[in-house]
Structure formats: structure tokens, C-alpha cells
Short mmCIF file of C-alpha atoms in Angstrom, two decimals:
data_model
loop_
_atom_site.label_atom_id
_atom_site.label_comp_id
_atom_site.label_asym_id
_atom_site.label_seq_id
_atom_site.Cartn_x
_atom_site.Cartn_y
_atom_site.Cartn_z
CA MET A 4 19.65 -27.16 -3.01
CA LYS A 5 20.11 -24.34 -0.54
CA ILE A 6 17.79 -21.19 -1.22
CA LYS A 7 19.38 -17.91 0.14
CA PHE A 8 16.14 -16.32 -0.03
CA THR A 9 15.35 -16.47 3.92
CA LYS A 10 13.79 -13.46 5.75
CA SER A 11 12.61 -11.36 3.08
CA LEU A 12 8.87 -12.15 2.82
CA SER A 13 8.28 -11.12 6.33
CA LEU A 14 10.25 -7.86 5.83
CA ILE A 15 8.06 -7.54 2.52
CA ALA A 16 5.01 -7.96 4.32
CA ALA A 17 5.84 -5.55 6.95
CA MET A 18 6.51 -2.83 4.51
CA GLY A 19 2.97 -3.47 2.78
CA LEU A 20 1.49 -2.80 5.98
CA LEU A 21 3.24 0.30 6.66
CA SER A 22 2.28 1.38 2.86
CA LEU A 23 -1.46 0.82 3.64
CA ASN A 24 -1.36 2.95 7.01
CA SER A 25 -4.58 5.11 7.14
CA PHE A 26 -4.25 8.98 6.65
CA ALA A 27 -2.44 10.56 10.04
CA GLN A 28 -2.48 14.01 9.42
CA LYS A 29 -4.09 16.32 6.75
CA VAL A 30 -4.01 19.59 5.36
CA ASN A 31 -7.02 21.84 4.60
CA GLN A 32 -7.58 24.07 2.14
CA ALA A 33 -11.05 25.34 2.47
CA ASP A 34 -13.42 27.48 0.22
CA ASP A 35 -16.99 27.47 -1.03
CA ALA A 36 -18.28 28.22 2.23
CA GLU A 37 -16.00 25.73 4.11
CA LYS A 38 -16.98 22.60 2.11
CA ASN A 39 -13.56 21.39 0.90
CA LEU A 40 -10.72 19.52 2.52
CA VAL A 41 -7.40 18.76 0.70
CA LYS A 42 -5.75 16.05 2.62
CA LEU A 43 -2.20 14.83 2.67
CA ASN A 44 -0.70 11.66 4.52
CA LEU A 45 2.55 13.14 6.12
CA PRO A 46 3.92 9.41 7.30
CA SER A 47 3.56 7.97 3.97
CA LEU A 48 6.20 10.41 2.22
CA ALA A 49 8.86 8.67 4.34
CA LEU A 50 8.08 5.20 2.49
CA LYS A 51 8.31 6.99 -0.89
CA THR A 52 4.52 7.03 -1.39
CA LEU A 53 2.21 9.82 -1.91
CA HIS A 54 -1.09 9.63 -0.35
CA VAL A 55 -3.72 12.37 -0.70
CA GLN A 56 -7.44 12.80 -0.40
CA TYR A 57 -9.76 15.24 -1.51
CA GLU A 58 -13.27 15.52 0.46
CA ARG A 59 -16.22 17.34 0.07
CA ALA A 60 -19.38 18.48 2.57
CA ILE A 61 -22.71 17.67 0.35
CA PHE A 62 -25.03 18.09 3.39
CA GLY A 63 -25.58 18.16 6.99
CA LYS A 64 -22.76 16.12 8.82
CA THR A 65 -22.25 13.96 5.51
CA SER A 66 -19.32 14.15 3.21
CA VAL A 67 -17.73 12.34 0.15
CA GLY A 68 -14.22 11.88 -0.79
CA LEU A 69 -11.79 10.40 -2.87
CA GLY A 70 -8.08 9.23 -2.19
CA VAL A 71 -5.08 8.56 -4.26
CA ARG A 72 -2.18 6.74 -3.31
CA MET A 73 1.09 6.51 -5.32
CA MET A 74 4.15 4.62 -4.73
CA PRO A 75 6.72 4.82 -7.92
CA LYS A 76 8.42 1.49 -8.48
CA GLY A 77 11.82 1.58 -6.87
CA SER A 78 13.94 -0.13 -4.14
CA LEU A 79 12.35 -0.28 -0.80
CA PRO A 80 12.45 2.57 1.64
CA PHE A 81 15.61 2.19 4.12
CA SER A 82 16.54 -0.77 1.86
CA SER A 83 20.35 -0.13 2.94
CA SER A 84 19.33 -1.47 6.55
CA PHE A 85 18.18 -4.97 5.24
CA ASP A 86 21.46 -5.47 3.58
CA SER A 87 22.93 -7.35 6.90
CA ILE A 88 19.54 -9.55 6.97
CA ASP A 89 19.24 -10.74 3.47
CA ASP A 90 21.65 -9.53 0.47
CA GLN A 91 19.11 -10.21 -2.02
CA LEU A 92 16.73 -7.50 -0.80
CA GLY A 93 18.98 -5.09 -2.42
CA SER A 94 17.76 -6.01 -6.09
CA LEU A 95 14.07 -6.00 -4.76
CA GLU A 96 11.53 -3.15 -6.38
CA MET A 97 8.01 -2.49 -5.62
CA GLY A 98 5.58 -0.34 -6.40
CA ASN A 99 1.65 0.32 -5.90
CA PHE A 100 -1.12 2.56 -7.05
CA ALA A 101 -4.64 2.52 -5.13
CA ILE A 102 -7.75 4.70 -5.54
CA THR A 103 -10.69 4.86 -2.70
CA PRO A 104 -14.05 6.77 -3.05
CA GLU A 105 -15.76 6.80 0.13
CA ILE A 106 -18.75 8.60 1.86
CA LYS A 107 -18.54 9.66 5.75
CA PHE A 108 -21.28 10.22 8.15
CA TYR A 109 -19.79 12.44 10.99
CA MET A 110 -21.14 12.01 14.68
CA GLY A 111 -20.09 15.30 16.19
CA LYS A 112 -21.59 18.73 15.79
CA GLY A 113 -20.79 19.45 12.24
CA VAL A 114 -19.15 17.85 9.22
CA PHE A 115 -15.41 17.39 9.33
CA LYS A 116 -15.26 17.23 13.06
CA GLY A 117 -15.55 14.74 15.60
CA PHE A 118 -16.21 10.51 15.03
CA TYR A 119 -17.47 9.40 11.85
CA ILE A 120 -18.15 5.98 10.16
CA ALA A 121 -17.11 5.93 6.50
CA PRO A 122 -18.47 2.97 4.04
CA PHE A 123 -15.41 2.78 1.24
CA LEU A 124 -14.36 0.66 -1.82
CA LYS A 125 -10.77 0.40 -2.76
CA TYR A 126 -9.00 -0.51 -5.80
CA ALA A 127 -5.25 -1.22 -5.31
CA ASN A 128 -2.40 -2.61 -7.70
CA TYR A 129 0.82 -3.97 -6.36
CA ASN A 130 3.98 -4.83 -8.62
CA ALA A 131 7.21 -6.14 -7.27
CA SER A 132 10.32 -7.66 -9.02
CA ILE A 133 13.54 -9.30 -7.47
CA ASN A 134 16.69 -11.28 -8.75
CA TYR A 135 16.14 -14.58 -6.91
CA GLU A 136 18.98 -16.52 -5.98
CA PHE A 137 19.49 -20.16 -5.22
CA ASP A 138 22.47 -22.70 -4.96
CA SER A 139 22.20 -25.89 -7.49
CA ASN A 140 25.21 -28.52 -8.07
CA ASN A 141 27.68 -26.52 -6.03
CA ARG A 142 26.63 -23.19 -8.23
CA THR A 143 24.62 -20.11 -7.43
CA GLU A 144 21.84 -19.73 -9.89
CA MET A 145 19.64 -16.56 -10.73
CA ILE A 146 15.79 -16.23 -11.70
CA PRO A 147 14.76 -12.75 -12.62
CA LEU A 148 11.17 -12.76 -10.91
CA SER A 149 8.28 -10.34 -11.40
CA GLY A 150 4.70 -10.21 -10.14
CA LYS A 151 1.46 -8.23 -9.82
CA LEU A 152 -1.32 -8.09 -7.44
CA ASN A 153 -4.43 -6.40 -7.95
CA THR A 154 -7.04 -6.00 -4.80
CA TYR A 155 -10.66 -4.86 -4.27
CA THR A 156 -11.92 -3.92 -0.91
CA ALA A 157 -14.96 -2.94 0.33
CA GLY A 158 -15.51 -1.78 4.05
CA VAL A 159 -16.17 0.51 6.71
CA LEU A 160 -13.69 2.98 8.38
CA PHE A 161 -14.15 4.14 11.79
CA GLY A 162 -12.38 7.29 13.12
CA ALA A 163 -12.27 10.86 14.29
CA GLN A 164 -11.28 14.06 12.87
CA TRP A 165 -10.25 17.12 14.76
CA GLU A 166 -9.28 20.99 13.84
CA ILE A 167 -5.81 21.34 15.28
CA ALA A 168 -5.33 24.79 14.16
CA ASN A 169 -6.75 27.18 11.46
CA LYS A 170 -7.52 25.32 8.51
CA PHE A 171 -5.46 22.30 9.53
CA TYR A 172 -6.86 19.08 10.34
CA LEU A 173 -6.03 15.81 12.24
CA ASP A 174 -7.65 12.76 10.93
CA TRP A 175 -7.11 9.44 12.93
CA SER A 176 -8.46 6.27 11.32
CA ILE A 177 -9.31 3.78 14.20
CA PHE A 178 -10.53 0.32 12.92
CA TRP A 179 -11.84 -0.94 9.23
CA PRO A 180 -13.53 -4.06 9.06
CA SER A 181 -13.66 -4.93 5.58
CA VAL A 182 -13.68 -7.83 2.75
CA ARG A 183 -11.13 -8.24 -0.01
CA ASN A 184 -10.74 -9.90 -3.61
CA PHE A 185 -7.63 -10.15 -5.31
CA SER A 186 -6.09 -11.65 -8.01
CA TRP A 187 -2.12 -11.95 -9.13
CA LYS A 188 0.43 -12.80 -11.65
CA PHE A 189 3.87 -14.47 -11.27
CA SER A 190 5.95 -13.74 -14.25
CA ARG A 191 10.01 -15.12 -14.91
CA ASN A 192 12.32 -14.09 -17.77
CA LYS A 193 12.36 -17.51 -19.92
CA ASN A 194 15.36 -16.24 -21.85
CA ILE A 195 18.21 -16.54 -19.21
CA ILE A 196 16.71 -19.41 -17.15
CA SER A 197 19.82 -22.14 -16.81
CA THR A 198 19.12 -25.93 -16.51
CA GLY A 199 19.67 -25.51 -12.59
CA ALA A 200 17.19 -22.80 -12.58
CA LYS A 201 14.47 -25.10 -14.67
CA ARG A 202 14.65 -27.87 -12.20
CA PHE A 203 14.18 -25.50 -9.31
CA GLU A 204 10.86 -24.21 -10.88
CA LYS A 205 9.48 -27.68 -11.26
CA ARG A 206 10.20 -28.41 -7.62
CA VAL A 207 8.15 -25.02 -6.68
CA ARG A 208 4.94 -25.79 -8.90
#
């Protein structure tokens, strides 16, 4: 039995890491004595992901924040460039959602500026589907596969933030040690699995 699904896993992992990038550039909207920031992760837009965060100063050099990341389920960003590597990636669809509350302790002269330490919690949900093809008895079989992954992460983020223009900030996340728990669910469409596909399923169990 020859399996065509060769290099997809490494590419999926690479895209997953890109989708989890910390904030790189943020837009500030200030009111209430300069206590509020609304932040946008600009690089994530190239990955079809909307990543925004609200941060509010609460006292001294301390703030609290809530981040939301959403990637609607669809084809991989830049998927057309993968055709020469693995033709099955054309059917791959992925999406994700995450929410992250955090508290930041700034080490500089004031809130929103300088180096910071930020304990955080994160819940994230990822889902993907693909038409999995393989050869059996000299013919090509296909199984529609889908899966969901839920992760719960607690950690500490280290970074720095600078005001680069009036009410515009640059936030650079440097390092984040964390622990993570996850659960996943895998499924396939039983109604169209052929005899050859069933034999494949038995082998992978």
C-alpha cells in the first residue's frame, strides 16, 4: 500500500507555529486618561487570522488584557505554492479560535512602556479537514478526514513595548515558558469508506 500523504504534516506544523505568533505591531486608541489600548496583530492578517487585544491600566505600572484570535475555517494561506510539494494540500482546510486573559507588570517608568512580565491563560480550539488519498490494490482510495484540538495553556510572557509615534505602540514578545494540556477528536465519513479504506483504517489503529 502506497500512501501519497508525504510532507503535509511538517507543513501543517509550520503553519500552526506561524498562526500562534505573539503580537508584533499594535494600534493604540486612548481615552480615560490614557488607560486603554486596542491592539492589532498586523502580520497575522497575511495568514487569514484576526488577532486583537484590549489592554487597560488598572493601577501603577500594572495592566490587564484580553486577547482574541480568530481564523475562519478555509484553505491554508499561500496554499497555491504547495501544489508542487503535495497535491493533497489543495483539499486541506483549517481554522482556529483562541482567547487569552493576562496581567502585565511593566518594569519601565510607566504603564504600557518598557519591559514587562505577563502571566497568562489561553484557551484555543483548532479544527481541520482533508480528503486523504492512498493507493490500495492498484487503485486510489479517498477518506474525508476531520479533527478538532482543544488546548489549555498557562504561562508567563516576557516582552517589551514602546510608543513609536503618538498613540501608536510596538509590542515585542520575547519569550514565554508555559505548560499545556490538550484534548483532540478525530473522525471520518463512514458512509463512503470502501473496503480498501477500511483495511487502511485497521492498519493505522
